[in-house]
Coordinates of C-alpha atoms in Angstrom, one line a residue:
X803 CA 54.9 -68.2 -73.1
X804 CA 51.8 -68.5 -75.4
X805 CA 48.5 -69.0 -73.6
X806 CA 48.0 -72.4 -75.4
X807 CA 51.2 -73.8 -73.9
X808 CA 50.6 -72.3 -70.5
X809 CA 47.0 -73.6 -70.2
X810 CA 47.9 -77.0 -71.5
X811 CA 47.4 -79.8 -68.9
X812 CA 49.7 -82.8 -68.8
X813 CA 46.8 -85.0 -70.2
X814 CA 46.2 -82.5 -73.1
X815 CA 49.9 -82.4 -73.8
X816 CA 50.1 -86.2 -73.8
X817 CA 47.1 -86.5 -76.1
X818 CA 48.5 -83.9 -78.5
X819 CA 51.9 -85.7 -78.6
X820 CA 50.1 -88.9 -79.5
X821 CA 48.2 -87.1 -82.2
X822 CA 51.4 -85.6 -83.6
X823 CA 53.0 -89.0 -83.7
X824 CA 50.0 -90.5 -85.4
X825 CA 50.1 -87.7 -88.0
X826 CA 53.8 -88.5 -88.8
X827 CA 52.8 -92.2 -89.2
X828 CA 49.8 -91.2 -91.5
X829 CA 52.1 -89.1 -93.7
X830 CA 54.6 -91.9 -93.9
X831 CA 51.8 -94.4 -94.9
X832 CA 50.3 -92.0 -97.4
X833 CA 53.7 -91.6 -99.1
X834 CA 54.2 -95.4 -99.0
X835 CA 50.8 -95.8 -100.7
X836 CA 51.6 -93.1 -103.3
X837 CA 54.9 -94.9 -104.1
X838 CA 53.0 -98.2 -104.6
X839 CA 50.6 -96.4 -106.9
X840 CA 53.5 -95.2 -109.0
X841 CA 54.9 -98.8 -109.1
X842 CA 51.4 -100.0 -110.2
X843 CA 51.4 -97.4 -112.9
X844 CA 54.8 -98.6 -114.2
X845 CA 53.6 -102.2 -114.1
X846 CA 50.5 -101.3 -116.1
X847 CA 52.7 -99.6 -118.7
X848 CA 55.0 -102.6 -118.8
X849 CA 52.0 -104.9 -119.3
X850 CA 50.9 -102.7 -122.3
X851 CA 48.0 -101.0 -120.6
X852 CA 47.3 -97.5 -121.8
X853 CA 44.5 -96.6 -119.3
X854 CA 45.5 -95.3 -115.9
X855 CA 41.9 -95.4 -114.5
X856 CA 40.4 -98.7 -113.4
X857 CA 36.9 -98.0 -112.2
X858 CA 36.3 -101.5 -111.1
X859 CA 39.4 -101.5 -108.9
X860 CA 38.5 -98.1 -107.5
X861 CA 35.0 -99.4 -106.5
X862 CA 36.8 -102.4 -104.8
X863 CA 39.0 -100.1 -102.9
X864 CA 36.1 -97.9 -101.7
X865 CA 34.0 -101.0 -100.8
X866 CA 36.9 -102.5 -98.8
X867 CA 37.5 -99.1 -97.0
X868 CA 33.8 -98.9 -96.2
X869 CA 33.8 -102.3 -94.7
X870 CA 36.9 -101.6 -92.7
X871 CA 35.5 -98.4 -91.2
X872 CA 34.3 -99.0 -87.6
X873 CA 34.0 -95.2 -86.9
X874 CA 33.9 -92.7 -85.4
X875 CA 34.9 -91.3 -88.9
X876 CA 31.6 -90.9 -90.8
X877 CA 31.5 -93.2 -93.9
X878 CA 30.8 -90.3 -96.4
X879 CA 33.8 -88.4 -95.2
X880 CA 36.1 -91.4 -95.2
X881 CA 35.1 -92.2 -98.8
X882 CA 35.6 -88.6 -99.7
X883 CA 39.2 -88.8 -98.4
X884 CA 39.8 -92.0 -100.3
X885 CA 38.4 -90.7 -103.5
X886 CA 40.8 -87.8 -103.3
X887 CA 43.6 -90.2 -102.5
X888 CA 42.8 -92.2 -105.6
X889 CA 42.8 -89.0 -107.7
X890 CA 46.2 -88.0 -106.4
X891 CA 47.6 -91.5 -107.0
X892 CA 46.3 -91.5 -110.6
X893 CA 47.9 -88.1 -111.1
X894 CA 51.2 -89.5 -109.9
X895 CA 50.9 -92.4 -112.3
X896 CA 50.2 -90.1 -115.2
X897 CA 53.1 -87.8 -114.3
X898 CA 55.5 -90.7 -114.3

């Protein structure tokens, strides 16, 4: 048996199981957000918009995320994650 499993306390196991479940939920939510981004891209196209990027909207998202952050995740790191998420979503919109 690997040392990690053998040395794992019931409390540590319980916490890791909660983390694993949370990771599954996060992945599901990220994919749901990405799909909504694709739908937004299609709606933009249907409305005759040619630009994918919307800097004003991106600022709104980042501001809203900043205001929602109660920690312990540092603000700068959270914003970095969201900037990357916005980039990936825009890439999906372009790909479609």
